[in-house]
Tab-separated table of C-alpha atoms in Angstrom:
chain	number	residue	atom	x	y	z
E	134	MET	CA	44.616	222.399	-238.031
E	135	ASP	CA	45.135	224.843	-240.904
E	136	LEU	CA	47.927	223.385	-242.990
E	137	GLY	CA	48.797	226.771	-244.413
E	138	CYS	CA	50.338	225.648	-247.722
E	139	THR	CA	49.508	224.882	-251.302
E	140	LYS	CA	50.224	221.296	-252.305
E	141	ASP	CA	52.001	221.212	-255.688
E	142	SER	CA	53.645	217.804	-255.647
E	143	LEU	CA	53.084	214.258	-254.457
E	144	SER	CA	55.538	214.708	-251.578
E	145	GLN	CA	53.706	217.805	-250.334
E	146	ALA	CA	50.348	216.047	-250.611
E	147	VAL	CA	51.681	213.120	-248.588
E	148	THR	CA	53.088	215.499	-245.957
E	149	ALA	CA	49.860	217.484	-245.713
E	150	PHE	CA	47.758	214.337	-245.384
E	151	GLY	CA	50.184	212.892	-242.837
E	152	LEU	CA	49.926	215.998	-240.677
E	153	ASP	CA	46.124	215.803	-240.894
E	154	VAL	CA	46.130	212.171	-239.740
E	155	TYR	CA	48.670	212.877	-236.981
E	156	ASN	CA	46.577	215.787	-235.730
E	157	LYS	CA	43.430	213.642	-235.537
E	158	LEU	CA	45.195	210.774	-233.761
E	159	ASN	CA	46.811	213.225	-231.359
E	160	LYS	CA	43.656	215.191	-230.552
E	161	SER	CA	43.374	213.897	-226.970
E	162	GLY	CA	46.242	216.171	-225.983
E	163	ALA	CA	47.803	213.458	-223.828
E	164	CYS	CA	51.500	212.861	-224.328
E	165	LYS	CA	51.534	209.384	-225.817
E	166	ASN	CA	53.605	207.709	-228.492
E	167	VAL	CA	52.317	208.133	-232.040
E	168	PHE	CA	53.884	206.499	-235.082
E	169	ILE	CA	52.457	206.444	-238.616
E	170	SER	CA	53.598	206.208	-242.205
E	171	PRO	CA	51.997	209.031	-244.225
E	172	LEU	CA	53.348	207.577	-247.465
E	173	SER	CA	52.039	204.089	-246.812
E	174	ILE	CA	48.554	205.268	-245.837
E	175	SER	CA	48.438	207.674	-248.792
E	176	ALA	CA	49.435	204.938	-251.219
E	177	ALA	CA	46.899	202.526	-249.773
E	178	MET	CA	44.049	205.023	-250.013
E	179	ALA	CA	45.171	206.062	-253.489
E	180	MET	CA	44.428	202.499	-254.600
E	181	VAL	CA	40.840	203.020	-253.490
E	182	VAL	CA	40.644	206.451	-255.137
E	183	GLY	CA	41.621	204.797	-258.420
E	184	GLY	CA	38.323	202.895	-258.349
E	185	ALA	CA	36.111	205.606	-256.858
E	186	MET	CA	33.648	207.800	-258.724
E	187	GLY	CA	31.436	210.803	-258.045
E	188	SER	CA	31.323	212.353	-254.574
E	189	THR	CA	33.161	209.346	-253.129
E	190	LYS	CA	36.172	210.197	-255.312
E	191	THR	CA	35.892	213.932	-254.701
E	192	GLN	CA	35.839	213.518	-250.918
E	193	MET	CA	38.823	211.179	-250.931
E	194	GLU	CA	40.878	213.370	-253.246
E	195	LYS	CA	40.235	216.376	-251.044
E	196	ALA	CA	41.232	214.534	-247.880
E	197	LEU	CA	44.385	213.187	-249.543
E	198	HIS	CA	45.212	216.633	-251.013
E	199	PHE	CA	44.922	215.308	-254.575
E	200	VAL	CA	43.198	217.174	-257.419
E	201	ARG	CA	41.895	216.149	-260.798
E	202	THR	CA	42.222	217.831	-264.152
E	203	PRO	CA	39.129	218.151	-266.363
E	204	GLY	CA	38.184	214.816	-267.843
E	205	ASP	CA	40.448	212.776	-265.599
E	206	THR	CA	39.099	209.616	-264.008
E	207	ARG	CA	42.115	208.732	-261.881
E	208	LEU	CA	43.880	210.280	-258.912
E	209	LEU	CA	46.184	213.146	-259.858
E	210	PRO	CA	48.652	214.944	-257.566
E	211	ALA	CA	48.413	218.664	-258.167
E	212	SER	CA	51.846	218.876	-259.754
E	213	ALA	CA	51.019	216.302	-262.396
E	214	GLY	CA	49.296	218.813	-264.639
E	215	LYS	CA	47.887	222.322	-264.771
E	216	THR	CA	44.276	222.502	-263.701
E	217	SER	CA	43.632	225.088	-266.424
E	218	GLU	CA	44.574	222.783	-269.299
E	219	VAL	CA	42.348	220.074	-270.666
E	220	VAL	CA	44.342	216.861	-270.435
E	221	PRO	CA	43.282	213.770	-272.404
E	222	GLU	CA	41.975	211.104	-270.084
E	223	GLN	CA	44.603	208.491	-270.927
E	224	GLU	CA	47.459	211.015	-270.674
E	225	SER	CA	46.235	212.331	-267.311
E	226	GLU	CA	45.948	208.748	-266.028
E	227	GLU	CA	49.557	208.065	-267.022
E	228	ARG	CA	50.712	211.252	-265.288
E	229	ALA	CA	48.670	210.452	-262.215
E	230	THR	CA	50.193	207.024	-261.680
E	231	SER	CA	53.743	207.892	-262.675
E	232	GLU	CA	54.652	209.801	-259.484
E	233	PHE	CA	53.532	207.017	-257.145
E	234	LYS	CA	54.999	204.340	-259.392
E	235	LYS	CA	58.364	206.107	-259.628
E	236	LEU	CA	58.591	206.798	-255.902
E	237	LEU	CA	57.602	203.294	-254.827
E	238	LEU	CA	60.093	201.860	-257.304
E	239	GLN	CA	62.838	203.981	-255.727
E	240	LEU	CA	61.889	202.885	-252.226
E	241	ASN	CA	61.721	199.232	-253.181
E	242	ASN	CA	65.252	199.357	-254.577
E	243	LEU	CA	67.229	200.932	-251.747
E	244	SER	CA	70.643	199.580	-250.776
E	245	PRO	CA	70.946	196.357	-248.723
E	246	ALA	CA	71.560	198.571	-245.676
E	247	TYR	CA	67.835	199.411	-245.694
E	248	GLN	CA	64.811	197.278	-244.916
E	249	LEU	CA	61.687	199.055	-246.067
E	250	ASN	CA	58.683	196.827	-246.627
E	251	LEU	CA	55.308	198.298	-247.576
E	252	ALA	CA	52.298	196.028	-247.920
E	253	ASN	CA	49.059	197.265	-249.465
E	254	ASN	CA	46.279	194.813	-250.225
E	255	LEU	CA	42.601	194.923	-251.072
E	256	PHE	CA	40.636	191.889	-249.902
E	257	ILE	CA	37.156	191.493	-251.387
E	258	GLN	CA	34.219	189.171	-250.883
E	259	ALA	CA	34.255	186.145	-253.179
E	260	GLY	CA	31.785	186.493	-256.027
E	261	HIS	CA	32.470	190.154	-256.773
E	262	LYS	CA	33.999	190.645	-260.198
E	263	PHE	CA	36.402	193.534	-260.769
E	264	LEU	CA	37.340	195.489	-263.870
E	265	GLN	CA	40.583	194.337	-265.468
E	266	GLN	CA	41.591	197.986	-265.873
E	267	TYR	CA	41.452	198.442	-262.105
E	268	LEU	CA	43.337	195.216	-261.403
E	269	THR	CA	46.098	196.359	-263.744
E	270	PHE	CA	46.165	199.803	-262.119
E	271	THR	CA	46.669	198.466	-258.576
E	272	LYS	CA	49.242	195.877	-259.621
E	273	GLU	CA	51.408	198.040	-261.879
E	274	THR	CA	51.345	201.197	-259.760
E	275	PHE	CA	51.312	199.875	-256.200
E	276	GLY	CA	52.566	196.311	-256.573
E	277	ALA	CA	49.267	195.102	-255.120
E	278	MET	CA	46.669	192.624	-256.239
E	279	LEU	CA	43.071	192.128	-255.215
E	280	GLN	CA	42.517	188.921	-253.285
E	281	THR	CA	39.205	187.181	-252.763
E	282	VAL	CA	38.136	185.756	-249.416
E	283	ASP	CA	34.813	184.645	-247.968
E	284	PHE	CA	33.756	187.087	-245.267
E	285	SER	CA	30.135	185.920	-245.357
E	286	ASN	CA	30.665	182.243	-244.553
E	287	ALA	CA	34.229	182.017	-243.196
E	288	VAL	CA	35.164	185.350	-241.647
E	289	GLU	CA	37.750	183.900	-239.247
E	290	GLU	CA	39.482	182.020	-242.037
E	291	ALA	CA	39.456	185.232	-244.115
E	292	ARG	CA	41.035	187.155	-241.232
E	293	GLU	CA	43.820	184.578	-240.956
E	294	ILE	CA	44.480	184.717	-244.699
E	295	ILE	CA	44.765	188.504	-244.577
E	296	ASN	CA	47.077	188.474	-241.564
E	297	LEU	CA	49.349	185.818	-243.064
E	298	GLU	CA	49.625	187.736	-246.337
E	299	ILE	CA	50.594	190.954	-244.546
E	300	GLU	CA	53.093	189.037	-242.419
E	301	ARG	CA	54.616	187.487	-245.523
E	302	GLN	CA	54.944	190.817	-247.297
E	303	THR	CA	56.676	192.414	-244.314
E	304	GLN	CA	59.081	189.493	-243.889
E	305	GLY	CA	57.445	188.381	-240.658
E	306	THR	CA	57.734	191.715	-238.859
E	307	ILE	CA	54.067	192.743	-238.901
E	308	LYS	CA	51.875	190.115	-237.294
E	309	GLU	CA	48.159	190.043	-236.473
E	310	LEU	CA	47.190	193.228	-238.313
E	311	PHE	CA	43.530	192.359	-237.823
E	312	ALA	CA	42.596	191.136	-234.333
E	313	PRO	CA	39.653	188.734	-233.810
E	314	GLY	CA	36.318	190.480	-234.127
E	315	VAL	CA	37.595	193.446	-236.159
E	316	ILE	CA	36.262	192.034	-239.422
E	317	GLY	CA	32.603	191.034	-239.498
E	318	PRO	CA	30.699	188.729	-241.874
E	319	GLU	CA	29.083	191.795	-243.480
E	320	ALA	CA	32.455	192.999	-244.809
E	321	VAL	CA	32.688	193.443	-248.568
E	322	LEU	CA	36.032	195.185	-249.010
E	323	VAL	CA	38.908	195.334	-246.496
E	324	LEU	CA	42.098	197.287	-247.003
E	325	GLY	CA	45.187	195.929	-245.256
E	326	ASN	CA	48.065	198.357	-244.890
E	327	ALA	CA	51.381	197.733	-243.122
E	328	VAL	CA	54.929	199.051	-243.236
E	329	TYR	CA	58.248	197.980	-241.718
E	330	PHE	CA	61.490	199.969	-241.667
E	331	LYS	CA	65.000	199.356	-240.386
E	332	ALA	CA	68.247	200.999	-241.508
E	333	THR	CA	71.877	201.579	-240.627
E	334	TRP	CA	73.122	204.995	-239.517
E	335	GLU	CA	75.629	206.777	-241.723
E	336	HIS	CA	77.513	207.541	-238.504
E	337	GLN	CA	76.872	204.596	-236.219
E	338	PHE	CA	76.746	204.740	-232.451
E	339	ASP	CA	79.253	202.712	-230.424
E	340	PRO	CA	77.311	200.422	-228.028
E	341	ASN	CA	80.143	200.860	-225.514
E	342	CYS	CA	79.158	204.515	-225.275
E	343	THR	CA	75.504	203.744	-224.539
E	344	VAL	CA	74.740	204.692	-220.946
E	345	GLU	CA	71.719	204.643	-218.681
E	346	ARG	CA	70.241	208.087	-218.245
E	347	ALA	CA	66.926	209.512	-217.143
E	348	PHE	CA	64.292	210.305	-219.761
E	349	ARG	CA	61.876	212.916	-218.420
E	350	LEU	CA	58.309	211.803	-219.094
E	351	SER	CA	56.844	214.941	-217.509
E	352	LYS	CA	57.939	217.694	-215.182
E	353	ASN	CA	57.511	215.350	-212.223
E	354	ALA	CA	58.276	211.901	-213.619
E	355	SER	CA	61.152	210.188	-215.400
E	356	LYS	CA	62.350	206.704	-216.320
E	357	PRO	CA	65.790	205.199	-216.977
E	358	VAL	CA	66.593	204.506	-220.634
E	359	HIS	CA	69.548	203.287	-222.665
E	360	MET	CA	70.890	206.542	-224.081
E	361	MET	CA	73.071	206.246	-227.189
E	362	HIS	CA	75.876	208.771	-227.469
E	363	GLN	CA	78.308	210.081	-230.046
E	364	LYS	CA	80.107	213.230	-231.136
E	365	GLY	CA	80.322	214.259	-234.755
E	366	ILE	CA	79.416	216.744	-237.446
E	367	PHE	CA	75.670	216.860	-238.073
E	368	LYS	CA	73.199	219.267	-239.608
E	369	LEU	CA	71.432	221.280	-236.915
E	370	GLY	CA	68.785	223.974	-237.184
E	371	TYR	CA	66.306	226.092	-235.269
E	372	MET	CA	62.622	225.587	-235.935
E	373	ARG	CA	61.028	228.836	-237.032
E	374	GLY	CA	58.271	230.086	-234.734
E	375	THR	CA	59.042	227.621	-231.939
E	376	ASN	CA	61.354	227.149	-229.003
E	377	ALA	CA	62.853	223.993	-230.526
E	378	ARG	CA	65.755	222.675	-232.564
E	379	ILE	CA	65.991	220.044	-235.296
E	380	LEU	CA	68.802	217.540	-235.839
E	381	CYS	CA	69.410	215.511	-238.995
E	382	LEU	CA	70.734	211.972	-238.490
E	383	PRO	CA	71.370	210.463	-241.941
E	384	TYR	CA	71.119	206.768	-242.697
E	385	VAL	CA	73.817	205.082	-244.747
E	386	GLY	CA	74.188	206.650	-248.173
E	387	GLU	CA	72.131	209.642	-246.971
E	388	VAL	CA	69.164	208.601	-249.109
E	389	LEU	CA	66.989	208.609	-245.972
E	390	SER	CA	67.387	210.655	-242.803
E	391	MET	CA	65.786	210.815	-239.388
E	392	LEU	CA	64.949	214.355	-238.336
E	393	ILE	CA	64.542	214.852	-234.595
E	394	MET	CA	62.478	217.867	-233.527
E	395	LEU	CA	63.368	218.575	-229.910
E	396	PRO	CA	61.539	221.226	-227.857
E	397	LYS	CA	63.746	223.124	-225.420
E	398	ASP	CA	61.740	221.670	-222.547
E	399	ILE	CA	58.728	219.448	-221.915
E	400	GLY	CA	56.350	222.388	-221.741
E	401	ASP	CA	57.272	223.454	-225.281
E	402	LEU	CA	56.072	220.272	-227.034
E	403	GLU	CA	52.491	221.457	-227.437
E	404	GLN	CA	53.726	224.739	-228.936
E	405	VAL	CA	55.709	222.832	-231.561
E	406	GLU	CA	52.717	220.651	-232.447
E	407	SER	CA	50.406	223.637	-232.803
E	408	ALA	CA	52.927	225.312	-235.128
E	409	MET	CA	53.351	222.184	-237.263
E	410	THR	CA	51.663	223.448	-240.412
E	411	CYS	CA	52.633	222.108	-243.808
E	412	GLU	CA	54.530	225.307	-244.614
E	413	ASN	CA	56.441	225.323	-241.320
E	414	PHE	CA	57.182	221.608	-241.533
E	415	ALA	CA	58.701	222.050	-244.989
E	416	HIS	CA	60.790	224.968	-243.720
E	417	TRP	CA	61.983	223.111	-240.605
E	418	THR	CA	63.018	219.980	-242.495
E	419	ALA	CA	64.646	221.706	-245.485
E	420	SER	CA	68.352	220.882	-245.627
E	421	GLU	CA	69.246	224.434	-246.613
E	422	ASN	CA	67.785	225.722	-243.338
E	423	MET	CA	70.233	223.656	-241.287
E	424	GLU	CA	73.950	224.122	-240.821
E	425	GLU	CA	76.650	221.582	-240.161
E	426	ASP	CA	78.048	221.821	-236.653
E	427	HIS	CA	80.012	219.806	-234.127
E	428	VAL	CA	77.280	218.131	-232.095
E	429	GLU	CA	77.328	215.872	-229.059
E	430	VAL	CA	74.256	213.661	-229.447
E	431	TYR	CA	72.364	211.714	-226.803
E	432	ILE	CA	69.334	209.828	-228.107
E	433	PRO	CA	67.411	206.962	-226.473
E	434	ARG	CA	67.496	203.498	-227.985
E	435	PHE	CA	63.875	202.593	-228.676
E	436	LYS	CA	61.373	200.504	-230.582
E	437	LEU	CA	57.969	201.678	-231.717
E	438	GLU	CA	55.079	199.567	-232.934
E	439	ASP	CA	51.759	201.294	-233.370
E	440	SER	CA	48.375	200.204	-234.699
E	441	PHE	CA	45.382	202.313	-235.645
E	442	ASP	CA	41.879	201.711	-236.896
E	443	LEU	CA	41.682	204.615	-239.343
E	444	ASN	CA	37.970	204.424	-240.184
E	445	MET	CA	36.902	207.249	-237.864
E	446	THR	CA	40.020	209.296	-238.606
E	447	LEU	CA	39.488	209.179	-242.355
E	448	GLN	CA	35.798	209.996	-241.981
E	449	ALA	CA	36.719	212.970	-239.794
E	450	LEU	CA	38.965	214.155	-242.638
E	451	GLY	CA	36.023	214.074	-245.043
E	452	MET	CA	36.005	210.544	-246.496
E	453	ILE	CA	32.350	209.947	-245.638
E	454	ASP	CA	30.722	208.206	-248.563
E	455	VAL	CA	33.276	205.449	-249.124
E	456	PHE	CA	32.439	203.887	-245.714
E	457	ASP	CA	28.653	204.164	-246.251
E	458	LYS	CA	27.206	201.141	-248.037
E	459	SER	CA	24.282	203.249	-249.311
E	460	LYS	CA	26.458	206.062	-250.707
E	461	ALA	CA	29.838	204.560	-251.658
E	462	ASN	CA	30.579	204.732	-255.385
E	463	LEU	CA	33.416	202.353	-256.212
E	464	SER	CA	32.096	201.581	-259.679
E	465	GLY	CA	35.583	202.117	-261.092
E	466	MET	CA	36.439	198.812	-259.440
E	467	SER	CA	33.292	196.859	-260.200
E	468	PRO	CA	30.314	198.456	-261.965
E	469	SER	CA	27.933	195.554	-261.417
E	470	HIS	CA	28.309	195.113	-257.667
E	471	PRO	CA	27.842	197.821	-255.012
E	472	LEU	CA	30.947	198.059	-252.824
E	473	PHE	CA	31.938	200.070	-249.783
E	474	LEU	CA	35.078	200.235	-247.662
E	475	SER	CA	34.642	198.300	-244.417
E	476	ASN	CA	37.930	198.697	-242.545
E	477	VAL	CA	41.226	200.532	-242.859
E	478	LEU	CA	43.863	199.491	-240.334
E	479	HIS	CA	47.435	200.728	-240.227
E	480	LYS	CA	50.374	199.201	-238.379
E	481	ALA	CA	53.946	200.462	-238.350
E	482	PHE	CA	57.152	199.259	-236.722
E	483	LEU	CA	60.406	201.136	-236.125
E	484	GLU	CA	63.621	200.168	-234.349
E	485	VAL	CA	66.288	202.720	-233.427
E	486	ASN	CA	69.565	201.340	-232.098
E	487	GLU	CA	73.329	201.606	-232.465
E	488	GLU	CA	73.437	199.390	-235.590
E	489	GLY	CA	77.032	198.321	-235.784
E	490	THR	CA	80.241	198.823	-233.809
E	491	GLU	CA	83.147	198.519	-236.196
E	492	ALA	CA	82.560	201.792	-238.041
E	493	ALA	CA	81.726	203.504	-234.778
E	494	ALA	CA	85.160	202.627	-233.431
E	495	VAL	CA	86.630	204.732	-236.229
E	496	ALA	CA	84.324	207.571	-235.238
E	497	GLY	CA	85.645	207.272	-231.712
E	498	ALA	CA	89.156	207.813	-233.034
E	499	VAL	CA	87.996	210.908	-234.888
E	500	ILE	CA	86.374	212.203	-231.717
E	501	SER	CA	89.586	211.860	-229.777
E	502	ILE	CA	91.405	213.879	-232.422
E	503	ARG	CA	88.823	216.649	-232.150
E	504	SER	CA	88.727	216.645	-228.368
E	505	LEU	CA	89.517	220.370	-228.243
E	506	VAL	CA	86.534	221.290	-230.421
E	507	THR	CA	83.475	222.732	-228.691
E	508	TYR	CA	80.409	220.552	-229.256
E	509	ASP	CA	76.806	221.739	-229.245
E	510	LEU	CA	74.882	219.438	-226.867
E	511	PHE	CA	71.739	217.829	-228.304
E	512	LEU	CA	70.335	215.874	-225.367
E	513	VAL	CA	67.134	214.021	-226.229
E	514	ASP	CA	65.986	213.367	-222.666
E	515	HIS	CA	62.319	214.399	-222.959
E	516	PRO	CA	59.407	213.921	-225.413
E	517	PHE	CA	60.164	214.820	-229.023
E	518	LEU	CA	58.795	214.627	-232.542
E	519	PHE	CA	60.562	212.924	-235.422
E	520	CYS	CA	60.171	211.988	-239.045
E	521	ILE	CA	62.019	209.808	-241.526
E	522	GLN	CA	62.366	211.446	-244.903
E	523	HIS	CA	63.324	210.285	-248.388
E	524	ASN	CA	65.846	212.999	-249.203
E	525	PRO	CA	65.753	212.947	-253.041
E	526	THR	CA	62.006	213.700	-253.040
E	527	ASN	CA	61.473	215.177	-249.534
E	528	THR	CA	58.754	212.564	-249.002
E	529	VAL	CA	57.843	211.850	-245.378
E	530	LEU	CA	57.855	208.084	-244.959
E	531	PHE	CA	57.245	208.132	-241.200
E	532	LEU	CA	56.033	210.681	-238.678
E	533	GLY	CA	55.904	210.185	-234.956
E	534	LYS	CA	56.133	211.378	-231.386
E	535	LEU	CA	58.058	209.595	-228.648
E	536	CYS	CA	56.838	210.396	-225.166
E	537	SER	CA	58.005	207.204	-223.459
E	538	PRO	CA	60.805	205.038	-224.906
């Protein structure tokens, strides 16, 4: 897919990479649920880029939509400096890490109404020594530390250690990231990546208004779902170049929002996906391209938990050398021991429900007062796309498609 835009910030790079990954995972054309965290995967791979050199680094930066300035040895989002100026190595390194560090700090300090847990870890074979500079880089920028395990002699014990650490970091929500047999005794470096998110709506749904309605899976099939319902004032827009609309449902405090991209009918979903370039996506999700309106919303209550082995996906996006033990250059991590990336798995969990009843009762009173107002119906009763966005930076935290609640 041609992304059709120039990446000039970390948020745009994350979006572009996320669309690339989504497109690869969705290539079968079948309507199936897809749920990923572009930010989490980008951050995890950026940890590896920080220790990569040569063509390994170049390939990864290209796939992640990062660029480097002359003389730089670390990852650098394109907005961090002008490619035409010569930036001192230390200064460019500070610029490179500052955007990720600042964003992750913001996300780790959201209000108590949010639960957003990102876990990024590098697990390496015992006996490999790493540069202190790299250890400091991963810890200070990404809140991660390298952990040693023994893949060679105790691979099952190593797998359990990794899974327990990921479970701990996601407060018990992400379990069994690595299934038995996924990690072999030949592993040298394993990247564990997981993310969990749960939040409260700014305008909560009243559970008493949740009704059973049909969700159309295809033109000939449907299933009953618990459909949440409310009336209120929401931002609504039309998606340029498609037969679809977009609705913004803010979470409490409006720091994060869920954006629902709803095709007019089931047959229009593929058209929306084919038009989902980086430029169009930015236009669709821009707040200024939506208008507040009185909207009657029906949206299914659902949970999503998705897992992906990203090795083949990342190689298809151009990260070839890092997975090849004969070509990988991760000497920025450990110059004396040849390393390569064995496995990259990603697991994400999302729950969408009414989240509270007391505030929603007040909304019900408001609705009764506005009973004479005409409401635009936004009925989410067939497959749709959605994303969850960090509004201050326009960073896409999650991107997904729900075909079957």
